[in-house]
Short mmCIF file of C-alpha atoms in Angstrom, two decimals:
data_model
loop_
_atom_site.label_atom_id
_atom_site.label_comp_id
_atom_site.label_asym_id
_atom_site.label_seq_id
_atom_site.Cartn_x
_atom_site.Cartn_y
_atom_site.Cartn_z
CA UNK Z 19 -20.54 65.88 -21.24
CA UNK Z 20 -18.46 62.44 -22.70
CA UNK Z 21 -18.00 59.79 -19.83
CA UNK Z 22 -14.50 58.63 -19.05
CA UNK Z 23 -15.80 54.65 -18.02
CA UNK Z 24 -13.59 55.30 -14.76
CA UNK Z 25 -15.18 53.56 -11.40
CA UNK Z 26 -17.37 51.47 -13.47
CA UNK Z 27 -15.80 48.57 -13.26
CA UNK Z 28 -14.69 45.89 -16.56
CA UNK Z 29 -16.94 43.82 -18.81
CA UNK Z 30 -20.22 45.95 -18.04
CA UNK Z 31 -22.91 46.11 -20.66
CA UNK Z 32 -21.96 42.95 -22.56
CA UNK Z 33 -24.96 41.57 -20.29
CA UNK Z 34 -23.64 38.46 -19.93
CA UNK Z 35 -21.69 37.02 -16.80
CA UNK Z 36 -18.01 35.07 -16.74
CA UNK Z 37 -18.31 34.42 -13.23
CA UNK Z 38 -18.35 30.44 -12.61
CA UNK Z 39 -21.17 28.47 -12.09
CA UNK Z 40 -21.81 28.10 -8.05
CA UNK Z 41 -20.79 25.45 -6.49
CA UNK Z 42 -23.72 23.10 -5.84
CA UNK Z 43 -24.47 23.10 -9.46
CA UNK Z 44 -20.84 21.75 -9.70
CA UNK Z 45 -20.28 18.13 -10.63
CA UNK Z 46 -18.73 16.43 -7.66
CA UNK Z 47 -15.15 15.31 -8.75
CA UNK Z 48 -12.58 14.05 -5.81
CA UNK Z 49 -9.19 13.18 -7.29
CA UNK Z 50 -6.97 14.49 -4.62
CA UNK Z 51 -6.94 13.99 -1.01
CA UNK Z 52 -4.52 13.47 2.03
CA UNK Z 53 -4.25 11.49 4.99
CA UNK Z 54 -1.91 12.07 7.95
CA UNK Z 55 -0.02 8.82 9.74
CA UNK Z 56 -1.18 9.47 12.89
CA UNK Z 57 -1.43 5.06 14.24
CA UNK Z 58 1.14 2.68 13.47
CA UNK Z 59 2.52 3.09 9.35
CA UNK Z 60 1.71 -0.45 8.36
CA UNK Z 61 -1.58 -0.87 9.76
CA UNK Z 62 -4.60 -0.67 7.74
CA UNK Z 63 -5.63 3.12 6.82
CA UNK Z 64 -8.40 4.77 6.44
CA UNK Z 65 -9.17 6.60 2.86
CA UNK Z 66 -11.60 9.96 3.26
CA UNK Z 67 -15.48 9.35 3.40
CA UNK Z 68 -15.73 11.49 0.30
CA UNK Z 69 -13.79 9.78 -1.89
CA UNK Z 70 -15.60 6.34 -0.58
CA UNK Z 71 -18.69 7.69 -2.08
CA UNK Z 72 -17.42 9.27 -4.52
CA UNK Z 73 -16.80 5.78 -5.88
CA UNK Z 74 -20.32 4.27 -4.10
CA UNK Z 75 -21.29 1.96 -6.84
CA UNK Z 76 -18.04 1.21 -9.00
CA UNK Z 77 -16.25 -0.13 -5.48
CA UNK Z 78 -12.89 -1.25 -6.37
CA UNK Z 79 -11.96 -4.71 -4.55
CA UNK Z 80 -7.97 -3.88 -5.04
CA UNK Z 81 -6.37 0.03 -5.86
CA UNK Z 82 -3.11 0.03 -7.24
CA UNK Z 83 -0.38 2.28 -5.78
CA UNK Z 84 1.98 4.18 -7.61
CA UNK Z 85 4.90 6.42 -6.06
CA UNK Z 86 5.18 9.65 -7.71
CA UNK Z 87 8.40 9.75 -9.61
CA UNK Z 88 9.41 6.23 -8.73
CA UNK Z 89 8.76 4.67 -12.19
CA UNK Z 90 6.21 2.52 -13.17
CA UNK Z 91 5.53 -0.09 -10.58
CA UNK Z 92 2.30 -0.76 -8.70
CA UNK Z 93 1.62 -1.57 -5.43
CA UNK Z 94 -1.52 -3.58 -5.55
CA UNK Z 95 -3.28 -3.00 -2.28
CA UNK Z 96 -6.98 -4.66 -1.29
CA UNK Z 97 -9.47 -2.22 -0.58
CA UNK Z 98 -11.62 -2.97 2.67
CA UNK Z 99 -15.39 -1.24 2.74
CA UNK Z 100 -16.77 -1.81 6.36
CA UNK Z 101 -20.25 -1.67 5.17
CA UNK Z 102 -21.03 2.27 6.84
CA UNK Z 103 -19.34 4.34 4.13
CA UNK Z 104 -15.69 3.58 5.08
CA UNK Z 105 -13.25 2.29 2.94
CA UNK Z 106 -9.47 1.24 3.72
CA UNK Z 107 -6.36 0.34 2.22
CA UNK Z 108 -5.72 -3.42 3.58
CA UNK Z 109 -3.61 -5.90 2.50
CA UNK Z 110 -0.35 -4.86 0.46
CA UNK Z 111 -0.78 -1.90 2.48
CA UNK Z 112 2.26 -3.19 5.02
CA UNK Z 113 4.41 -3.81 1.95
CA UNK Z 114 3.91 0.06 0.15
CA UNK Z 115 4.74 1.17 3.37
CA UNK Z 116 7.72 -0.83 4.31
CA UNK Z 117 9.30 -0.10 0.80
CA UNK Z 118 8.59 3.91 1.02
CA UNK Z 119 9.79 4.35 4.93
CA UNK Z 120 6.32 5.94 5.98
CA UNK Z 121 6.50 6.74 9.38
CA UNK Z 122 3.94 8.04 12.21
CA UNK Z 123 3.44 12.13 11.50
CA UNK Z 124 3.89 11.56 7.71
CA UNK Z 125 1.36 13.31 5.54
CA UNK Z 126 0.05 11.17 2.40
CA UNK Z 127 -0.97 12.93 -0.90
CA UNK Z 128 -3.13 10.65 -2.82
CA UNK Z 129 -4.66 11.65 -6.47
CA UNK Z 130 -6.90 9.20 -8.11
CA UNK Z 131 -5.82 8.91 -11.64
CA UNK Z 132 -8.54 6.25 -12.64
CA UNK Z 133 -8.84 2.46 -13.51
CA UNK Z 134 -8.32 2.36 -9.36
CA UNK Z 135 -4.87 4.10 -9.80
CA UNK Z 136 -3.95 6.06 -6.68
CA UNK Z 137 -0.24 7.92 -7.02
CA UNK Z 138 1.24 9.09 -3.56
CA UNK Z 139 2.87 11.71 -2.96
CA UNK Z 140 4.70 11.02 0.67
CA UNK Z 141 5.99 13.62 2.74
CA UNK Z 142 7.76 12.90 6.00
CA UNK Z 143 7.71 14.26 9.21
CA UNK Z 144 9.79 17.74 8.38
CA UNK Z 145 6.89 18.49 5.94
CA UNK Z 146 9.13 17.73 3.08
CA UNK Z 147 8.40 15.63 0.08
CA UNK Z 148 10.41 12.52 -0.13
CA UNK Z 149 11.63 11.68 -3.97
CA UNK Z 150 12.18 7.91 -4.68
CA UNK Z 151 13.28 6.26 -7.73
CA UNK Z 152 13.95 2.87 -8.33
CA UNK Z 153 16.17 0.19 -9.91
CA UNK Z 154 14.04 -2.36 -10.01
CA UNK Z 155 13.08 -3.46 -13.51
CA UNK Z 156 10.13 -5.45 -12.42
CA UNK Z 157 6.40 -3.36 -12.28
CA UNK Z 158 4.37 -6.27 -11.18
CA UNK Z 159 4.83 -7.08 -7.00
CA UNK Z 160 2.81 -9.57 -7.23
CA UNK Z 161 5.35 -11.68 -8.81
CA UNK Z 162 7.87 -11.21 -5.95
CA UNK Z 163 6.75 -11.79 -1.96
CA UNK Z 164 10.21 -9.63 -0.62
CA UNK Z 165 9.52 -5.94 -0.68
CA UNK Z 166 11.68 -4.30 -2.67
CA UNK Z 167 12.55 -1.08 -1.08
CA UNK Z 168 12.12 2.36 -3.20
CA UNK Z 169 15.35 4.72 -2.61
CA UNK Z 170 15.60 7.89 -1.05
CA UNK Z 171 18.74 9.97 -2.24
CA UNK Z 172 19.89 11.38 1.19
#
């Protein structure tokens, strides 16, 4: 009697598994994370410990923040490591926060692009993403001490 093959599953008989390897065998790559602004939005911001661990041995003195979809401008922000594995965005964070109107209760999504660059997507208190654009041709924030706000179209 011939078998119809029903009820036996797909891909059987090949002898090889197409399942991905278990998570413990995959390399740890922390490229994206988020923080919720739960205190004064202008003070230094603690980044997740797993991200700090990911950078262990290659701790940058500063990072460059880029607002997603807001042109090529990079915001230089000094990084503080406290010696206990915690990493903070420090001097320069306040300028970025002011320029993007970051407020209490907002959600910030970070993506590590390599070369110490973090792209930031900003979500306001309604949990809706804020889109910014810049009419500023200057891409180097160190040439100007003034905070030039990115513009959020209403």
